[in-house]
PDB file of C-alpha atoms in Angstrom:
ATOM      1  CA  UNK Z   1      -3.233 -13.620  26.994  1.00  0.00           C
ATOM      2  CA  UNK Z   2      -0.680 -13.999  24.311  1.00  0.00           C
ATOM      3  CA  UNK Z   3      -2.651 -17.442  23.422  1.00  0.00           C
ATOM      4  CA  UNK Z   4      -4.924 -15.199  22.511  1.00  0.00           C
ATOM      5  CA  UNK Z   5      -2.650 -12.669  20.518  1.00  0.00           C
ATOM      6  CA  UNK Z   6      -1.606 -15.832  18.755  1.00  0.00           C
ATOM      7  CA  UNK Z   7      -4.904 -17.084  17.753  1.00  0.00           C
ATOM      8  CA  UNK Z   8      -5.894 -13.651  16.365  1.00  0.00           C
ATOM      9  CA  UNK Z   9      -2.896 -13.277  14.297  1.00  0.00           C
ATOM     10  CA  UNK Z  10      -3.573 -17.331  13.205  1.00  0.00           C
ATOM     11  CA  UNK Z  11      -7.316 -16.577  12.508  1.00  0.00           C
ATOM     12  CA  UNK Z  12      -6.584 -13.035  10.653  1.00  0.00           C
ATOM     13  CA  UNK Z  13      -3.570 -14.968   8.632  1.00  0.00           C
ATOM     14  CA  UNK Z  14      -6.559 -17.792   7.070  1.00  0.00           C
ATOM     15  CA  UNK Z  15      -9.103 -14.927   6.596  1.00  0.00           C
ATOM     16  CA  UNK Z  16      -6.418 -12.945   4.763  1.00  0.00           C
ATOM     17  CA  UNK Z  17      -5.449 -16.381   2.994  1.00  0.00           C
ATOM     18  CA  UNK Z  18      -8.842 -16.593   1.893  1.00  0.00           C
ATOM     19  CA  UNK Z  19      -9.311 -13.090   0.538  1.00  0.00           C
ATOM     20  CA  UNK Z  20      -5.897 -12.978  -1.326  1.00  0.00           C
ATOM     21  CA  UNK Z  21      -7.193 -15.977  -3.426  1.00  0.00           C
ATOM     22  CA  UNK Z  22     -10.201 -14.754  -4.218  1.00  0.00           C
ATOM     23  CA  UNK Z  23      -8.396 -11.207  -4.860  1.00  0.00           C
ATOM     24  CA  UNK Z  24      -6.316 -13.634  -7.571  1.00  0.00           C
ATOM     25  CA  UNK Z  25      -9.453 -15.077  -8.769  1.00  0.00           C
ATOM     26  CA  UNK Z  26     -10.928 -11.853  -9.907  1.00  0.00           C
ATOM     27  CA  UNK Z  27      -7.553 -10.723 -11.340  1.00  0.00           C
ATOM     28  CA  UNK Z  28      -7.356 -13.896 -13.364  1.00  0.00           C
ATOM     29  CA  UNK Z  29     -10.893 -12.819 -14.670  1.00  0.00           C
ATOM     30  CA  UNK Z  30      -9.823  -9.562 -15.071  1.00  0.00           C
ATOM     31  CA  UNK Z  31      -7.532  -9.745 -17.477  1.00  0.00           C
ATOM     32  CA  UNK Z  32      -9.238 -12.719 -19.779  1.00  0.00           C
ATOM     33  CA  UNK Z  33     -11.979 -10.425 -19.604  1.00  0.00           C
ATOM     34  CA  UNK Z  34      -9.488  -7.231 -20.942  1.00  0.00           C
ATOM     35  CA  UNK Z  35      -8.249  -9.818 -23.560  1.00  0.00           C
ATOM     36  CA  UNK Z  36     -11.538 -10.726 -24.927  1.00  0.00           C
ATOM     37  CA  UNK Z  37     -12.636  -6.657 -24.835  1.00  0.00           C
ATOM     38  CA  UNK Z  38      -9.271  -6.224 -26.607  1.00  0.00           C
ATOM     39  CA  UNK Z  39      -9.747  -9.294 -28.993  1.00  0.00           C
ATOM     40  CA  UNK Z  40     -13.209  -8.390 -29.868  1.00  0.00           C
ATOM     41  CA  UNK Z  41     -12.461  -5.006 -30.647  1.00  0.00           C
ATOM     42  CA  UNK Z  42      -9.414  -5.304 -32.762  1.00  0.00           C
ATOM     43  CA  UNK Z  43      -8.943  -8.728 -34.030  1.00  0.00           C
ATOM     44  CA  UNK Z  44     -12.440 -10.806 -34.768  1.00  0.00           C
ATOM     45  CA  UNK Z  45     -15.035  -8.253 -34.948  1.00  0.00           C
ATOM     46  CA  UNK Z  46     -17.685  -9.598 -32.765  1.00  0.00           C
ATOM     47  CA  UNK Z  47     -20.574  -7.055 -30.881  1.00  0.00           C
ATOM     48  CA  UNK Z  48     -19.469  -7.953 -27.508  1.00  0.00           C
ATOM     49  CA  UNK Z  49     -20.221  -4.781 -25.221  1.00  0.00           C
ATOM     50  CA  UNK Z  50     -20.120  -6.228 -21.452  1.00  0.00           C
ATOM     51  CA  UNK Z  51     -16.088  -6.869 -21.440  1.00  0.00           C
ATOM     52  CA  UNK Z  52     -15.722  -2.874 -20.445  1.00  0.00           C
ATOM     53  CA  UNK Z  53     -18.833  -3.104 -17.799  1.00  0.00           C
ATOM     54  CA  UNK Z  54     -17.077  -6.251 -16.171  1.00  0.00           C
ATOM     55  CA  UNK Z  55     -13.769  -5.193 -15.960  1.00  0.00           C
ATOM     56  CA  UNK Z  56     -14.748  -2.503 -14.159  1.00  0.00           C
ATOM     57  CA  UNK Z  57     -16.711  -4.517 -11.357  1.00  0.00           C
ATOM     58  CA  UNK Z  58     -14.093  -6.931 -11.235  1.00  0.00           C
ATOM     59  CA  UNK Z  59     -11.590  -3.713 -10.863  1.00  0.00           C
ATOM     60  CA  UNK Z  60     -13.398  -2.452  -8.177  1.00  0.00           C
ATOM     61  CA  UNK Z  61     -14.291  -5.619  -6.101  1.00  0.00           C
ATOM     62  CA  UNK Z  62     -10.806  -6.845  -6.110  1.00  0.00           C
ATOM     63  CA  UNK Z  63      -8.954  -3.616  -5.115  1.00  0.00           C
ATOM     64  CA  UNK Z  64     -11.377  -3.108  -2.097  1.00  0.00           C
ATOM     65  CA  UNK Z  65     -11.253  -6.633  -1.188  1.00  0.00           C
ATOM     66  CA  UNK Z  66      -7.366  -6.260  -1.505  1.00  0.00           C
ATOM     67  CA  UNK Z  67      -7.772  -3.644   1.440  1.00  0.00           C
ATOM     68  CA  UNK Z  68      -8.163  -6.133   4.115  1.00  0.00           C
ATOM     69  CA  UNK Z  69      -5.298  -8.041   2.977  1.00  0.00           C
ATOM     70  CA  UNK Z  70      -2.979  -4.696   3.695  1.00  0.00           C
ATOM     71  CA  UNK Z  71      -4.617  -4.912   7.018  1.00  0.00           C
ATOM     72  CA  UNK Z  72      -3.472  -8.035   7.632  1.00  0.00           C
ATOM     73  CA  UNK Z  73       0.038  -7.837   6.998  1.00  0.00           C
ATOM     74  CA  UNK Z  74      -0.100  -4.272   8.963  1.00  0.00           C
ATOM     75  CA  UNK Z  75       0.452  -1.852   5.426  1.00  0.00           C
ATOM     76  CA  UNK Z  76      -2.167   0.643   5.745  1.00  0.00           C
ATOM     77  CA  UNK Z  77      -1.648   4.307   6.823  1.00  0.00           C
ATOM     78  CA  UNK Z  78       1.323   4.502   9.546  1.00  0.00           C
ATOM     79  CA  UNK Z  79       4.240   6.752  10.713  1.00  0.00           C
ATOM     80  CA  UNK Z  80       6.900   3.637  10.385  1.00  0.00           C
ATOM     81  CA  UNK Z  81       9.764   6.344  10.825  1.00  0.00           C
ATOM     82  CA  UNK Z  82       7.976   7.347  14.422  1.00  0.00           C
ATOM     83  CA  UNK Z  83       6.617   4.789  15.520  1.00  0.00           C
ATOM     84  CA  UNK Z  84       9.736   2.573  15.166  1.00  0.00           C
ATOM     85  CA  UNK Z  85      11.353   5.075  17.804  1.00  0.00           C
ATOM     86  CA  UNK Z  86       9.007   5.271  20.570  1.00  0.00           C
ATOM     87  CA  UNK Z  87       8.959   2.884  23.775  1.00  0.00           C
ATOM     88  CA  UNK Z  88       7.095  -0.287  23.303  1.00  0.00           C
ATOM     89  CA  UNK Z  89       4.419   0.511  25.721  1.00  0.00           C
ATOM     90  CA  UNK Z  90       3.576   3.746  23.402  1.00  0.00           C
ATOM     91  CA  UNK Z  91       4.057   1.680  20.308  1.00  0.00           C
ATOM     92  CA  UNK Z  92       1.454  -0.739  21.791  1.00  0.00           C
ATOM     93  CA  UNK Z  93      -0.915   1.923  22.352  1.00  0.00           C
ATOM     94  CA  UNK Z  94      -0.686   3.527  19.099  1.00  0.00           C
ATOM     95  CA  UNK Z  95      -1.027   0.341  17.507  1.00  0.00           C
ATOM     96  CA  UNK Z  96      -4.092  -0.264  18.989  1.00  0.00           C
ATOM     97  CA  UNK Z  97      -4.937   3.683  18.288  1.00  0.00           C
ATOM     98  CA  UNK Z  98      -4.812   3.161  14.797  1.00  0.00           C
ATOM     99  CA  UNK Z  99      -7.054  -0.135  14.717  1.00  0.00           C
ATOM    100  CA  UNK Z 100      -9.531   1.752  16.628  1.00  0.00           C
ATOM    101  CA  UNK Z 101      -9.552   4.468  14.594  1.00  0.00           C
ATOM    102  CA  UNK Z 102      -9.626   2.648  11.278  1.00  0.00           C
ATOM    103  CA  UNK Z 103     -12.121   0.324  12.076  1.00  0.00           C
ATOM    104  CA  UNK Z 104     -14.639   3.165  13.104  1.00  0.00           C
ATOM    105  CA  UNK Z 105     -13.945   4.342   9.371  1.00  0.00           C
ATOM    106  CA  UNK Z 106     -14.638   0.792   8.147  1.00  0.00           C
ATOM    107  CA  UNK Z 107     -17.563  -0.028  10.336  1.00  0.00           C
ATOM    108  CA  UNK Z 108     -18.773   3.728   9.027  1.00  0.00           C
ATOM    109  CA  UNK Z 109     -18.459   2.669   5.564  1.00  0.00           C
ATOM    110  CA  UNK Z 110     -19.735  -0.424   6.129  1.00  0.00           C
ATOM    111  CA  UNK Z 111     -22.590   0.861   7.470  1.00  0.00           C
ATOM    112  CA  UNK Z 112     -23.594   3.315   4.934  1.00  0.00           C
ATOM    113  CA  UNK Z 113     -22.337   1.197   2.092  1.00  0.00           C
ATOM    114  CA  UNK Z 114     -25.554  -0.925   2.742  1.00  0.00           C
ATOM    115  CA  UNK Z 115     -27.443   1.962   2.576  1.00  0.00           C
ATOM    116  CA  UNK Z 116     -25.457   2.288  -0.929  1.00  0.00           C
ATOM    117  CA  UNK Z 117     -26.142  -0.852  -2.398  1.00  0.00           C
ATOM    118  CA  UNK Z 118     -29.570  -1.055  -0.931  1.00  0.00           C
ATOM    119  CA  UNK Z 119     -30.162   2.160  -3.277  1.00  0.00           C
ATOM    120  CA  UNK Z 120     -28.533   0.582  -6.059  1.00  0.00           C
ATOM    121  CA  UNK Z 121     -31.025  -2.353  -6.419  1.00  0.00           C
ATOM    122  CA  UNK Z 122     -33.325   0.316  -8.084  1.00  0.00           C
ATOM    123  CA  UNK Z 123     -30.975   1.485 -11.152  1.00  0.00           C
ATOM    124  CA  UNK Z 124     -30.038  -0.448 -13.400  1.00  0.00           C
ATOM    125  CA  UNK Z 125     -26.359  -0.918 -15.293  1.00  0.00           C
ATOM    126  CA  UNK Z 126     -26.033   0.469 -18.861  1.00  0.00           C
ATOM    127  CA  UNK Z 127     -24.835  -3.481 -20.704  1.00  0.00           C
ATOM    128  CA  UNK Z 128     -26.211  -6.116 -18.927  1.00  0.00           C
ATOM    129  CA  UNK Z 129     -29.726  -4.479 -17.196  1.00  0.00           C
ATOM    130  CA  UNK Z 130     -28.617  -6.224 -13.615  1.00  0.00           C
ATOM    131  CA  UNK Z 131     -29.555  -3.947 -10.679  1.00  0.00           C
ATOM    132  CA  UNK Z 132     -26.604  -2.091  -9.342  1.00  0.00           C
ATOM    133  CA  UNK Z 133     -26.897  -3.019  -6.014  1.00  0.00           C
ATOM    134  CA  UNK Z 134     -24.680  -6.115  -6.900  1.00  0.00           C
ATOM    135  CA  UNK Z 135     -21.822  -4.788  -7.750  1.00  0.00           C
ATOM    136  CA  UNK Z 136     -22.074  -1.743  -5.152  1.00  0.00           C
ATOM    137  CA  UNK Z 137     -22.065  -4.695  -2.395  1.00  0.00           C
ATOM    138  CA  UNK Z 138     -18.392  -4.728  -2.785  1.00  0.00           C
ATOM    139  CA  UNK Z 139     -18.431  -1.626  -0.269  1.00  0.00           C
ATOM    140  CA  UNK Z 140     -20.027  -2.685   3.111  1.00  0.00           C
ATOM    141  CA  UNK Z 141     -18.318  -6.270   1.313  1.00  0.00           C
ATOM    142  CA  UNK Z 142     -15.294  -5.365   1.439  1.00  0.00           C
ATOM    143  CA  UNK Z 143     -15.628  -2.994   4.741  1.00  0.00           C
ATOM    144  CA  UNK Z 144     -17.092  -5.884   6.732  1.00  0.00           C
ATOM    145  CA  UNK Z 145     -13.679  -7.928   5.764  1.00  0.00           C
ATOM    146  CA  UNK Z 146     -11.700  -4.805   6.688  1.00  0.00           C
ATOM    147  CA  UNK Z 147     -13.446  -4.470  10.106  1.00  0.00           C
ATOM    148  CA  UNK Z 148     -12.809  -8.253  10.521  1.00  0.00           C
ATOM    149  CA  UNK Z 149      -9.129  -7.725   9.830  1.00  0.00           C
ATOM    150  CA  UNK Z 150      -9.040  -4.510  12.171  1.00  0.00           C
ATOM    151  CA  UNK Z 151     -10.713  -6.463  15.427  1.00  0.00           C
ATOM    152  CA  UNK Z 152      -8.287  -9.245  14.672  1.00  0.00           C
ATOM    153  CA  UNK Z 153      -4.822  -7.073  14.597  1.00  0.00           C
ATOM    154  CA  UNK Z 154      -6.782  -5.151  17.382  1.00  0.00           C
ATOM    155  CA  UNK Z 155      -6.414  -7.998  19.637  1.00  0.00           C
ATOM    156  CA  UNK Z 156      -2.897  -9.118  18.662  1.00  0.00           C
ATOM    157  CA  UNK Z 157      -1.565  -6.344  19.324  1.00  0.00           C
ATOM    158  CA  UNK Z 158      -3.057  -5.536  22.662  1.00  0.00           C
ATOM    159  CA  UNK Z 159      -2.891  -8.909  24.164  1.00  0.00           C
ATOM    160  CA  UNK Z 160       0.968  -9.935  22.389  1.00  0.00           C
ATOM    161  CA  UNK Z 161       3.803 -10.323  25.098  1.00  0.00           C
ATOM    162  CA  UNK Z 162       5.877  -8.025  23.016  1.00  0.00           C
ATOM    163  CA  UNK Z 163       4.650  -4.391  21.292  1.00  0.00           C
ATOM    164  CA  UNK Z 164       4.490  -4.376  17.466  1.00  0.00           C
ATOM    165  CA  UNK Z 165       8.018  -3.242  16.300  1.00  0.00           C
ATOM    166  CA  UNK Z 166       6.522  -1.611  13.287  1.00  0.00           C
ATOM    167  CA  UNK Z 167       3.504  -1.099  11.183  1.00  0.00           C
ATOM    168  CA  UNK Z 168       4.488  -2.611   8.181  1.00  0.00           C
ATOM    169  CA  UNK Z 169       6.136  -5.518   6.129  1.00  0.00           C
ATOM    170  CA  UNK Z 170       8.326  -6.296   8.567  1.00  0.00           C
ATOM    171  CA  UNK Z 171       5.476  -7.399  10.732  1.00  0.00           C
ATOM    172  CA  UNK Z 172       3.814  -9.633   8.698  1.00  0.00           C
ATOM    173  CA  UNK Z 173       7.136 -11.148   7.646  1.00  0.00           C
ATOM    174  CA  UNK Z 174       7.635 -12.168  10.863  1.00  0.00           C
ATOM    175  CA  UNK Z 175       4.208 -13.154  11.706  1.00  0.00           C
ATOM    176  CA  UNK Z 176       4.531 -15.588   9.045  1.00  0.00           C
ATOM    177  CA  UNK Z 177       7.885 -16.775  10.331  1.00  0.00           C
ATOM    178  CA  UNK Z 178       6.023 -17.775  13.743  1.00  0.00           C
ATOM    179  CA  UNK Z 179       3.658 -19.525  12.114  1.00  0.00           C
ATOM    180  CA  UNK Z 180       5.944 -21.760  10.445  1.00  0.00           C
TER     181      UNK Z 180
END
């Protein structure tokens, strides 16, 4: 069983290797595209109008991707002062708990985030007249990765010899540490 804890945390580490570069990728768009806005606007007066529009896409999609990559490394919501004190059978438990828990919000927001973007296909954005079911796919998008990230963690922590030690940095730290 803790081959299988290890392959989890091995498969959720390339998944979250993936998604941290493209997470870059948009950044690095992001802010040429903020330059541009801000060179268009102030320096060589040219009637650009999308730079605002895309920046905002690019905003959103990368900060909700991001989301899986906290999930990886164990940094969303936890108690770290608690649950660093309880036995390790509890802290196993709990662990577990929480992925549970969050990946019923995730699959929920998954879920009715293609109900969201399915809607969107019929308006249209203000600049560049694309539906707005494209960008709103960054929702069940970005859920789906989460709920990926959640069953992965899921089973490393419920099939690792030891219980997690804590919920946080500290985890992922050594996580990576193992792998190397």
């Amino acid at each position: 069983m803790a081959n299988l804890s290890a392959k989890a945390k091995s498969m959720s580490l390339k998944v979250n290797w993936l998604v941290e570069r493209v997470c870059v990728a948009l950044l690095v768009v992001l802010v040429l595209d903020v330059w541009l806005g801000v060179l268009v606007r102030y320096v060589i007066p040219l009637p650009l109008t999308f730079t605002e529009e895309l920046a905002r896409y690019l905003m959103i999609w990368m900060a909700l991707l991001a989301v899986s990559s906290g999930i990886a490394y164990r940094e969303h919501i936890g108690v770290e002062f608690i649950f660093g004190r309880l036995p390790a059978p509890v802290r196993r438990w709990l662990a577990v708990a929480f992925d549970v828990i969050a990946f019923a919000f995730f699959f929920a927001l998954f879920w009715y985030g293609l109900g969201f973007a399915a809607k969107g296909f019929s308006r249209f954005t203000m600049i560049y007249g694309i539906p707005k079911g494209y960008p709103f796919m960054g929702v069940p998008l970005a859920a789906a990765m989460a709920c990926v990230q959640l069953a992965l963690t899921g089973i490393h922590d419920f099939f690792a010899k030891e219980a997690p030690t804590s919920t946080g940095v500290s985890e992922a730290t050594m996580a990576l540490r193992e792998d190397n």
